[in-house]
């Protein structure tokens, strides 16, 4: 397979893994609305659902396949014929279908989830890929719990499923267990020791149980993976999945990595709000890239530096992710520079002495009020209301 070696494919699983969060289930029309926005964002693959799991999920995959034309539409299965048959039927209208099948790869899963042996699991993995390949050309294989799998056995499994026809091999850190150097070296080992690895794309799918999903995904990309799986706002089971907006903006900010995506980053903020609203999952204010405080500066020292040159305290421009704009938030920690900035915005031009007096009045107000708005400033300056 010929691929641009610097191109990273973005696989969105907001509508599958993200939707598994209790209380976040979406109707098919809601899924379609999000899918169309994901298409506009420029994601390469949309994981639309797990068709065998419920009639609703099956129908969502059918309808999404009709509604979206650019991205690959992917359906999840376990490594058995019933699941795969259901996925094939659900994907019948997809312009570019993909089946995502797989099985556990760690001894923990092999013994305690499947009550099986490495040899049997390897056989089932190959069988599932071959069976899916009869109906759909594009097959992604996931080696569940690869983060805790023995790397030599994992390499053997990856080699076998690629030989069976897998076009993408997904190396998930299912439990968010790995440290970035461990996960990166696992990807590197596969890249260097699986003889047919050039016939497939390595994908990274990390969970955030220890807060390392983004770091692990980047480590995977640095070591040869070229597909990243994640969700908008990092939603997902337990502590969530890799946050797509974080990985994409890391690649954009660190140009020296030499990796690029096809993502229209200016769409992130609005899409983040849509997902948050429809899934009733608030975004924490200090969340990187899309949190309401991501571009808000309240410390006096930071505000002063920001007002002199925004790059003193901003490595990403708010407009690059579609954010309304950086805000200088007035609090008791704000300095004279920030107060002057806001007063000038409201039409007040003050001398140095007048600013000093105004600043003392401001601190008295700020000590009693968490956030100072324009109305407070006008009252402080002797004006009763906004013009």
C-alpha positions as a LaTeX table, in Angstrom:
\begin{tabular}{lrrr}
\hline
Residue & $x$ (\AA) & $y$ (\AA) & $z$ (\AA) \\
\hline
Unk1 & 0.00 & 0.00 & 0.00 \\
Unk2 & 1.32 & 3.40 & $-0.95$ \\
Unk3 & 0.87 & 6.11 & 1.68 \\
Unk4 & 2.39 & 9.51 & 2.25 \\
Unk5 & 4.80 & 8.63 & 5.09 \\
Unk6 & 4.08 & 11.93 & 6.86 \\
Unk7 & 0.30 & 11.72 & 6.67 \\
Unk8 & $-1.61$ & 10.84 & 9.85 \\
Unk9 & $-5.10$ & 9.45 & 9.37 \\
Unk10 & $-7.67$ & 10.61 & 11.91 \\
Unk11 & $-10.15$ & 7.96 & 13.08 \\
Unk12 & $-13.06$ & 9.36 & 15.09 \\
Unk13 & $-14.89$ & 7.06 & 17.50 \\
Unk14 & $-17.05$ & 9.70 & 19.23 \\
Unk15 & $-20.17$ & 7.94 & 17.94 \\
Unk16 & $-19.05$ & 4.47 & 19.07 \\
Unk17 & $-16.58$ & 4.49 & 21.96 \\
Unk18 & $-17.61$ & 7.97 & 23.08 \\
Unk19 & $-21.28$ & 7.06 & 23.04 \\
Unk20 & $-20.74$ & 4.15 & 25.46 \\
Unk21 & $-20.71$ & 6.60 & 28.37 \\
Unk22 & $-23.79$ & 6.08 & 30.57 \\
Unk23 & $-26.38$ & 8.78 & 29.84 \\
Unk24 & $-24.73$ & 9.86 & 26.58 \\
Unk25 & $-26.70$ & 7.73 & 24.13 \\
Unk26 & $-27.66$ & 9.55 & 20.94 \\
Unk27 & $-30.58$ & 9.13 & 18.59 \\
Unk28 & $-29.83$ & 8.31 & 14.94 \\
Unk29 & $-30.67$ & 11.91 & 13.78 \\
Unk30 & $-28.28$ & 13.30 & 16.43 \\
Unk31 & $-25.56$ & 10.90 & 15.27 \\
Unk32 & $-26.08$ & 12.02 & 11.66 \\
Unk33 & $-25.80$ & 15.68 & 12.68 \\
Unk34 & $-22.47$ & 15.02 & 14.44 \\
Unk35 & $-21.24$ & 12.79 & 11.59 \\
Unk36 & $-21.81$ & 15.60 & 9.05 \\
Unk37 & $-19.79$ & 17.96 & 11.26 \\
Unk38 & $-17.03$ & 15.34 & 11.56 \\
Unk39 & $-17.00$ & 15.15 & 7.76 \\
Unk40 & $-16.66$ & 18.95 & 7.59 \\
Unk41 & $-13.86$ & 18.73 & 10.18 \\
Unk42 & $-11.99$ & 16.46 & 7.76 \\
Unk43 & $-11.75$ & 13.19 & 9.71 \\
Unk44 & $-10.67$ & 10.24 & 7.55 \\
Unk45 & $-12.68$ & 7.51 & 9.29 \\
Unk46 & $-15.90$ & 7.64 & 11.33 \\
Unk47 & $-16.59$ & 4.65 & 13.55 \\
Unk48 & $-20.38$ & 4.68 & 13.33 \\
Unk49 & $-21.27$ & 1.96 & 15.81 \\
Unk50 & $-21.29$ & $-1.68$ & 16.89 \\
Unk51 & $-24.11$ & $-3.10$ & 14.70 \\
Unk52 & $-24.71$ & $-6.42$ & 16.51 \\
Unk53 & $-25.07$ & $-4.67$ & 19.90 \\
Unk54 & $-28.57$ & $-3.27$ & 19.29 \\
Unk55 & $-31.12$ & $-2.57$ & 16.53 \\
Unk56 & $-30.56$ & 1.16 & 17.17 \\
Unk57 & $-26.81$ & 0.86 & 16.62 \\
Unk58 & $-27.38$ & $-1.21$ & 13.47 \\
Unk59 & $-29.76$ & 1.42 & 12.09 \\
Unk60 & $-27.36$ & 4.26 & 12.94 \\
Unk61 & $-24.60$ & 2.62 & 10.87 \\
Unk62 & $-27.06$ & 2.18 & 7.95 \\
Unk63 & $-28.23$ & 5.81 & 8.06 \\
Unk64 & $-24.75$ & 7.28 & 8.62 \\
Unk65 & $-23.52$ & 5.33 & 5.60 \\
Unk66 & $-26.16$ & 7.07 & 3.49 \\
Unk67 & $-25.61$ & 10.54 & 4.97 \\
Unk68 & $-21.82$ & 10.83 & 4.73 \\
Unk69 & $-19.75$ & 10.42 & 1.57 \\
Unk70 & $-16.14$ & 11.48 & 2.17 \\
Unk71 & $-14.94$ & 9.61 & 5.28 \\
Unk72 & $-14.60$ & 5.83 & 5.51 \\
Unk73 & $-17.50$ & 4.45 & 7.57 \\
Unk74 & $-16.36$ & 1.84 & 10.05 \\
Unk75 & $-18.37$ & $-0.75$ & 12.03 \\
Unk76 & $-17.04$ & $-2.57$ & 15.09 \\
Unk77 & $-17.29$ & $-6.34$ & 15.61 \\
Unk78 & $-15.89$ & $-9.04$ & 17.81 \\
Unk79 & $-14.01$ & $-11.90$ & 16.13 \\
Unk80 & $-17.03$ & $-14.01$ & 15.22 \\
Unk81 & $-19.14$ & $-14.57$ & 12.11 \\
Unk82 & $-22.42$ & $-13.28$ & 13.56 \\
Unk83 & $-20.91$ & $-9.91$ & 14.44 \\
Unk84 & $-19.18$ & $-9.64$ & 11.06 \\
Unk85 & $-22.35$ & $-10.56$ & 9.12 \\
Unk86 & $-24.26$ & $-7.88$ & 11.02 \\
Unk87 & $-21.55$ & $-5.28$ & 10.23 \\
Unk88 & $-21.52$ & $-6.21$ & 6.53 \\
Unk89 & $-25.31$ & $-5.77$ & 6.35 \\
Unk90 & $-25.20$ & $-2.43$ & 8.22 \\
Unk91 & $-22.46$ & $-1.10$ & 5.89 \\
Unk92 & $-24.28$ & $-1.98$ & 2.64 \\
Unk93 & $-24.80$ & 1.72 & 1.72 \\
Unk94 & $-21.34$ & 2.93 & 2.72 \\
Unk95 & $-19.33$ & 4.38 & $-0.16$ \\
Unk96 & $-16.10$ & 3.37 & 1.64 \\
Unk97 & $-16.84$ & 0.65 & 4.23 \\
Unk98 & $-14.42$ & $-0.70$ & 6.84 \\
Unk99 & $-14.88$ & $-3.54$ & 9.30 \\
Unk100 & $-13.06$ & $-3.20$ & 12.64 \\
Unk101 & $-12.69$ & $-6.67$ & 14.14 \\
Unk102 & $-10.40$ & $-8.04$ & 16.79 \\
Unk103 & $-9.73$ & $-10.01$ & 19.92 \\
Unk104 & $-7.70$ & $-9.83$ & 23.15 \\
Unk105 & $-3.92$ & $-10.04$ & 22.87 \\
Unk106 & $-2.74$ & $-9.89$ & 26.50 \\
Unk107 & $-2.38$ & $-13.03$ & 28.59 \\
Unk108 & $-4.75$ & $-11.41$ & 31.09 \\
Unk109 & $-7.51$ & $-11.24$ & 28.44 \\
Unk110 & $-6.64$ & $-14.59$ & 26.84 \\
Unk111 & $-6.88$ & $-16.44$ & 30.18 \\
Unk112 & $-9.48$ & $-14.47$ & 32.14 \\
Unk113 & $-11.75$ & $-13.10$ & 29.41 \\
Unk114 & $-11.62$ & $-15.82$ & 26.75 \\
Unk115 & $-10.50$ & $-18.79$ & 28.90 \\
Unk116 & $-8.31$ & $-19.71$ & 25.95 \\
Unk117 & $-4.71$ & $-20.14$ & 24.80 \\
Unk118 & $-2.42$ & $-17.98$ & 22.66 \\
Unk119 & $-2.62$ & $-20.53$ & 19.81 \\
Unk120 & $-6.44$ & $-20.60$ & 19.78 \\
Unk121 & $-6.69$ & $-16.80$ & 19.95 \\
Unk122 & $-4.26$ & $-16.44$ & 17.03 \\
Unk123 & $-6.39$ & $-18.86$ & 15.01 \\
Unk124 & $-9.60$ & $-16.95$ & 15.79 \\
Unk125 & $-7.96$ & $-13.62$ & 14.88 \\
Unk126 & $-6.84$ & $-14.88$ & 11.45 \\
Unk127 & $-10.21$ & $-16.55$ & 10.81 \\
Unk128 & $-12.13$ & $-13.35$ & 11.60 \\
Unk129 & $-9.98$ & $-11.23$ & 9.27 \\
Unk130 & $-10.27$ & $-13.74$ & 6.42 \\
Unk131 & $-14.05$ & $-14.00$ & 6.87 \\
Unk132 & $-14.54$ & $-10.20$ & 6.95 \\
Unk133 & $-12.24$ & $-9.80$ & 3.93 \\
Unk134 & $-14.66$ & $-11.87$ & 1.81 \\
Unk135 & $-17.22$ & $-9.05$ & 2.02 \\
Unk136 & $-15.23$ & $-5.86$ & 2.66 \\
Unk137 & $-11.79$ & $-4.93$ & 1.33 \\
Unk138 & $-10.75$ & $-2.54$ & 4.13 \\
Unk139 & $-10.25$ & $-4.51$ & 7.36 \\
Unk140 & $-8.90$ & $-3.05$ & 10.58 \\
Unk141 & $-7.83$ & $-5.50$ & 13.28 \\
Unk142 & $-7.66$ & $-4.52$ & 16.96 \\
Unk143 & $-5.40$ & $-6.45$ & 19.35 \\
Unk144 & $-7.33$ & $-5.65$ & 22.52 \\
Unk145 & $-5.27$ & $-4.81$ & 25.62 \\
Unk146 & $-2.10$ & $-4.64$ & 23.48 \\
Unk147 & $-0.75$ & $-2.21$ & 26.10 \\
Unk148 & $-0.28$ & $-5.16$ & 28.47 \\
Unk149 & 0.45 & $-7.84$ & 25.85 \\
Unk150 & 3.73 & $-9.70$ & 25.48 \\
Unk151 & 5.42 & $-7.84$ & 22.64 \\
Unk152 & 6.79 & $-10.95$ & 20.87 \\
Unk153 & 3.34 & $-12.59$ & 20.83 \\
Unk154 & 1.78 & $-9.28$ & 19.75 \\
Unk155 & 4.21 & $-9.10$ & 16.81 \\
Unk156 & 3.27 & $-12.66$ & 15.84 \\
Unk157 & $-0.45$ & $-11.76$ & 15.94 \\
Unk158 & 0.05 & $-8.57$ & 13.90 \\
Unk159 & 2.06 & $-10.44$ & 11.26 \\
Unk160 & $-0.60$ & $-13.17$ & 11.01 \\
Unk161 & $-3.58$ & $-10.79$ & 10.61 \\
Unk162 & $-1.76$ & $-8.68$ & 7.98 \\
Unk163 & $-1.03$ & $-11.90$ & 6.06 \\
Unk164 & $-4.76$ & $-12.71$ & 6.36 \\
Unk165 & $-5.69$ & $-9.36$ & 4.78 \\
Unk166 & $-5.81$ & $-6.68$ & 7.50 \\
Unk167 & $-5.11$ & $-3.21$ & 6.06 \\
Unk168 & $-4.87$ & $-1.47$ & 9.46 \\
Unk169 & $-3.61$ & $-2.91$ & 12.76 \\
Unk170 & $-4.86$ & $-1.20$ & 15.89 \\
Unk171 & $-2.62$ & $-1.46$ & 18.98 \\
Unk172 & $-4.92$ & $-0.29$ & 21.79 \\
Unk173 & $-3.86$ & 0.64 & 25.29 \\
Unk174 & $-7.32$ & $-0.51$ & 26.33 \\
Unk175 & $-6.86$ & 0.17 & 30.04 \\
Unk176 & $-4.75$ & 3.33 & 29.80 \\
Unk177 & $-1.92$ & 1.44 & 31.48 \\
Unk178 & 1.21 & 2.31 & 29.48 \\
Unk179 & 3.76 & 5.04 & 30.03 \\
Unk180 & 4.60 & 6.95 & 26.81 \\
Unk181 & 8.07 & 5.40 & 26.44 \\
Unk182 & 6.64 & 1.89 & 26.94 \\
Unk183 & 3.88 & 2.43 & 24.41 \\
Unk184 & 6.21 & 4.11 & 21.91 \\
Unk185 & 8.73 & 1.28 & 22.15 \\
Unk186 & 5.94 & $-1.27$ & 21.60 \\
Unk187 & 5.02 & 0.44 & 18.31 \\
Unk188 & 8.72 & 0.66 & 17.37 \\
Unk189 & 9.18 & $-3.05$ & 18.06 \\
Unk190 & 6.30 & $-3.92$ & 15.70 \\
Unk191 & 7.64 & $-1.54$ & 13.05 \\
Unk192 & 11.06 & $-3.21$ & 13.20 \\
Unk193 & 10.13 & $-6.87$ & 13.75 \\
Unk194 & 6.94 & $-7.58$ & 11.78 \\
Unk195 & 8.19 & $-8.46$ & 8.30 \\
Unk196 & 4.95 & $-7.46$ & 6.45 \\
Unk197 & 4.27 & $-4.31$ & 8.51 \\
Unk198 & 4.71 & $-2.12$ & 5.40 \\
Unk199 & 1.49 & $-3.66$ & 4.04 \\
Unk200 & $-0.66$ & $-2.10$ & 6.79 \\
Unk201 & $-1.06$ & 1.12 & 8.74 \\
Unk202 & $-0.41$ & 0.98 & 12.49 \\
Unk203 & $-3.16$ & 2.67 & 14.50 \\
Unk204 & $-3.06$ & 3.95 & 18.09 \\
Unk205 & $-6.12$ & 3.80 & 20.34 \\
Unk206 & $-5.35$ & 4.99 & 23.87 \\
Unk207 & $-7.48$ & 5.37 & 26.97 \\
Unk208 & $-7.01$ & 8.04 & 29.59 \\
Unk209 & $-7.18$ & 6.16 & 32.90 \\
Unk210 & $-3.87$ & 7.68 & 34.05 \\
Unk211 & $-4.21$ & 10.91 & 32.03 \\
Unk212 & $-1.70$ & 9.67 & 29.45 \\
Unk213 & $-3.87$ & 9.01 & 26.38 \\
Unk214 & $-2.64$ & 12.03 & 24.40 \\
Unk215 & 1.01 & 11.50 & 25.39 \\
Unk216 & 0.83 & 7.80 & 24.48 \\
Unk217 & $-0.80$ & 8.54 & 21.12 \\
Unk218 & 1.94 & 11.03 & 20.24 \\
Unk219 & 4.62 & 8.51 & 21.33 \\
Unk220 & 3.00 & 5.97 & 19.00 \\
Unk221 & 3.04 & 8.41 & 16.09 \\
Unk222 & 6.68 & 9.31 & 16.78 \\
Unk223 & 7.54 & 5.62 & 16.48 \\
Unk224 & 5.79 & 4.88 & 13.20 \\
Unk225 & 2.02 & 4.68 & 13.76 \\
Unk226 & 0.08 & 6.64 & 11.14 \\
Unk227 & $-3.52$ & 6.46 & 12.33 \\
Unk228 & $-4.80$ & 8.04 & 15.52 \\
Unk229 & $-8.10$ & 7.02 & 17.13 \\
Unk230 & $-9.90$ & 9.33 & 19.51 \\
Unk231 & $-13.00$ & 11.32 & 20.32 \\
Unk232 & $-14.08$ & 14.95 & 20.41 \\
Unk233 & $-13.55$ & 16.34 & 23.95 \\
Unk234 & $-11.84$ & 13.04 & 24.86 \\
Unk235 & $-15.17$ & 11.50 & 25.89 \\
Unk236 & $-15.42$ & 7.74 & 26.35 \\
Unk237 & $-15.68$ & 4.93 & 28.84 \\
Unk238 & $-14.23$ & 5.43 & 32.32 \\
Unk239 & $-11.73$ & 8.33 & 32.09 \\
Unk240 & $-12.26$ & 8.68 & 28.34 \\
Unk241 & $-10.36$ & 8.28 & 25.10 \\
Unk242 & $-7.59$ & 10.24 & 23.45 \\
Unk243 & $-8.82$ & 13.77 & 22.72 \\
Unk244 & $-8.64$ & 14.28 & 18.94 \\
Unk245 & $-8.30$ & 18.05 & 19.18 \\
Unk246 & $-5.26$ & 17.70 & 21.46 \\
Unk247 & $-3.36$ & 15.31 & 19.18 \\
Unk248 & $-4.15$ & 17.31 & 16.03 \\
Unk249 & $-3.07$ & 20.61 & 17.61 \\
Unk250 & 0.14 & 19.02 & 18.97 \\
Unk251 & 1.06 & 17.94 & 15.43 \\
Unk252 & 0.17 & 21.40 & 14.10 \\
Unk253 & 2.14 & 23.21 & 16.83 \\
Unk254 & 5.19 & 20.94 & 16.67 \\
Unk255 & 5.96 & 21.21 & 12.98 \\
Unk256 & 9.38 & 19.61 & 13.57 \\
Unk257 & 7.60 & 16.25 & 13.96 \\
Unk258 & 6.91 & 16.49 & 10.22 \\
Unk259 & 3.45 & 14.92 & 10.59 \\
Unk260 & 0.26 & 16.33 & 9.09 \\
Unk261 & $-3.47$ & 15.65 & 9.11 \\
Unk262 & $-6.31$ & 16.81 & 6.86 \\
Unk263 & $-8.22$ & 18.38 & 9.76 \\
Unk264 & $-9.87$ & 21.83 & 9.46 \\
Unk265 & $-8.88$ & 22.88 & 12.97 \\
Unk266 & $-11.08$ & 26.00 & 12.89 \\
Unk267 & $-14.11$ & 23.68 & 13.30 \\
Unk268 & $-12.98$ & 22.25 & 16.66 \\
Unk269 & $-14.65$ & 24.71 & 19.02 \\
Unk270 & $-18.15$ & 24.55 & 17.53 \\
Unk271 & $-18.03$ & 20.76 & 17.17 \\
Unk272 & $-16.84$ & 20.46 & 20.77 \\
Unk273 & $-19.85$ & 22.46 & 21.92 \\
Unk274 & $-22.23$ & 20.39 & 19.79 \\
Unk275 & $-20.92$ & 17.09 & 21.19 \\
Unk276 & $-20.99$ & 18.44 & 24.75 \\
Unk277 & $-24.57$ & 19.64 & 24.36 \\
Unk278 & $-26.01$ & 16.58 & 22.59 \\
Unk279 & $-24.28$ & 14.11 & 24.91 \\
Unk280 & $-24.98$ & 16.21 & 28.01 \\
Unk281 & $-21.29$ & 15.98 & 28.92 \\
Unk282 & $-19.92$ & 19.35 & 30.08 \\
Unk283 & $-16.35$ & 20.19 & 29.07 \\
Unk284 & $-14.20$ & 21.08 & 32.08 \\
Unk285 & $-13.26$ & 24.79 & 31.86 \\
Unk286 & $-9.50$ & 24.08 & 31.95 \\
Unk287 & $-9.67$ & 21.38 & 29.23 \\
Unk288 & $-6.87$ & 21.88 & 26.68 \\
Unk289 & $-7.85$ & 23.44 & 23.31 \\
Unk290 & $-11.64$ & 23.63 & 23.78 \\
Unk291 & $-12.26$ & 24.41 & 27.49 \\
Unk292 & $-13.88$ & 27.77 & 28.23 \\
Unk293 & $-10.70$ & 28.90 & 30.05 \\
Unk294 & $-8.25$ & 27.57 & 27.45 \\
Unk295 & $-7.50$ & 31.10 & 26.22 \\
Unk296 & $-8.47$ & 33.10 & 29.34 \\
Unk297 & $-5.73$ & 34.94 & 31.21 \\
Unk298 & $-6.35$ & 36.09 & 34.78 \\
Unk299 & $-2.94$ & 36.31 & 36.46 \\
Unk300 & $-1.58$ & 39.86 & 36.41 \\
Unk301 & 1.89 & 38.75 & 35.29 \\
Unk302 & 0.43 & 36.68 & 32.45 \\
Unk303 & $-1.96$ & 39.44 & 31.40 \\
Unk304 & 0.85 & 41.99 & 31.23 \\
Unk305 & 2.99 & 39.70 & 29.08 \\
Unk306 & 0.04 & 38.74 & 26.89 \\
Unk307 & $-0.91$ & 42.36 & 26.23 \\
Unk308 & 2.68 & 43.19 & 25.26 \\
Unk309 & 2.85 & 40.21 & 22.88 \\
Unk310 & 0.27 & 37.42 & 22.86 \\
Unk311 & 2.96 & 34.83 & 22.07 \\
Unk312 & 4.40 & 35.40 & 25.53 \\
Unk313 & 1.57 & 33.21 & 26.88 \\
Unk314 & $-0.15$ & 31.64 & 23.88 \\
Unk315 & 1.29 & 28.90 & 21.67 \\
Unk316 & $-2.00$ & 28.41 & 19.80 \\
Unk317 & $-4.07$ & 31.25 & 18.39 \\
Unk318 & $-7.72$ & 30.99 & 19.51 \\
Unk319 & $-8.89$ & 31.53 & 15.92 \\
Unk320 & $-6.93$ & 28.44 & 14.80 \\
Unk321 & $-9.43$ & 26.25 & 16.64 \\
Unk322 & $-12.46$ & 28.48 & 16.02 \\
Unk323 & $-12.41$ & 29.91 & 19.55 \\
Unk324 & $-14.23$ & 33.25 & 19.95 \\
Unk325 & $-10.98$ & 34.97 & 21.11 \\
Unk326 & $-8.56$ & 35.12 & 23.98 \\
Unk327 & $-9.99$ & 36.92 & 26.96 \\
Unk328 & $-8.37$ & 38.98 & 29.65 \\
Unk329 & $-10.42$ & 38.01 & 32.69 \\
Unk330 & $-10.46$ & 40.61 & 35.47 \\
Unk331 & $-9.99$ & 39.18 & 38.96 \\
Unk332 & $-8.26$ & 40.32 & 42.14 \\
Unk333 & $-5.02$ & 38.98 & 40.62 \\
Unk334 & $-5.20$ & 41.23 & 37.55 \\
Unk335 & $-2.71$ & 44.06 & 37.19 \\
Unk336 & $-2.92$ & 47.71 & 36.06 \\
Unk337 & $-2.18$ & 46.76 & 32.44 \\
Unk338 & $-5.28$ & 44.54 & 32.21 \\
Unk339 & $-7.49$ & 47.16 & 33.90 \\
Unk340 & $-6.23$ & 49.85 & 31.51 \\
Unk341 & $-6.95$ & 47.53 & 28.55 \\
Unk342 & $-10.59$ & 47.05 & 29.64 \\
Unk343 & $-11.19$ & 50.69 & 30.57 \\
Unk344 & $-9.85$ & 51.85 & 27.20 \\
Unk345 & $-12.13$ & 49.33 & 25.51 \\
Unk346 & $-15.02$ & 51.00 & 27.33 \\
Unk347 & $-13.90$ & 54.47 & 26.24 \\
Unk348 & $-11.92$ & 55.69 & 29.27 \\
Unk349 & $-8.53$ & 57.30 & 28.69 \\
Unk350 & $-6.69$ & 57.73 & 31.98 \\
Unk351 & $-3.45$ & 59.37 & 33.05 \\
Unk352 & $-0.97$ & 57.33 & 35.09 \\
Unk353 & $-2.24$ & 58.86 & 38.36 \\
Unk354 & $-5.90$ & 58.36 & 37.40 \\
Unk355 & $-5.15$ & 54.75 & 36.53 \\
Unk356 & $-3.49$ & 54.29 & 39.94 \\
Unk357 & $-6.62$ & 55.61 & 41.71 \\
Unk358 & $-8.90$ & 53.50 & 39.53 \\
Unk359 & $-6.78$ & 50.44 & 40.27 \\
Unk360 & $-7.23$ & 50.86 & 44.04 \\
Unk361 & $-11.02$ & 51.15 & 43.57 \\
Unk362 & $-10.89$ & 48.10 & 41.29 \\
Unk363 & $-9.06$ & 45.97 & 43.91 \\
Unk364 & $-11.71$ & 46.85 & 46.51 \\
Unk365 & $-14.43$ & 45.61 & 44.12 \\
Unk366 & $-12.42$ & 42.57 & 42.99 \\
Unk367 & $-11.84$ & 41.37 & 46.55 \\
Unk368 & $-15.60$ & 40.98 & 46.95 \\
Unk369 & $-16.52$ & 39.71 & 43.50 \\
Unk370 & $-15.06$ & 36.72 & 41.66 \\
Unk371 & $-15.48$ & 38.03 & 38.11 \\
Unk372 & $-15.53$ & 41.70 & 37.19 \\
Unk373 & $-17.73$ & 42.53 & 34.20 \\
Unk374 & $-18.17$ & 45.71 & 32.15 \\
Unk375 & $-21.12$ & 46.82 & 34.31 \\
Unk376 & $-18.94$ & 46.68 & 37.44 \\
Unk377 & $-16.25$ & 48.77 & 35.74 \\
Unk378 & $-18.75$ & 51.41 & 34.62 \\
Unk379 & $-20.21$ & 51.68 & 38.14 \\
Unk380 & $-16.68$ & 51.95 & 39.53 \\
Unk381 & $-15.94$ & 54.79 & 37.11 \\
Unk382 & $-19.14$ & 56.62 & 38.06 \\
Unk383 & $-21.21$ & 55.62 & 35.03 \\
Unk384 & $-24.45$ & 53.88 & 35.86 \\
Unk385 & $-24.97$ & 51.58 & 32.90 \\
Unk386 & $-23.75$ & 50.42 & 29.55 \\
Unk387 & $-24.46$ & 52.94 & 26.81 \\
\hline
\end{tabular}
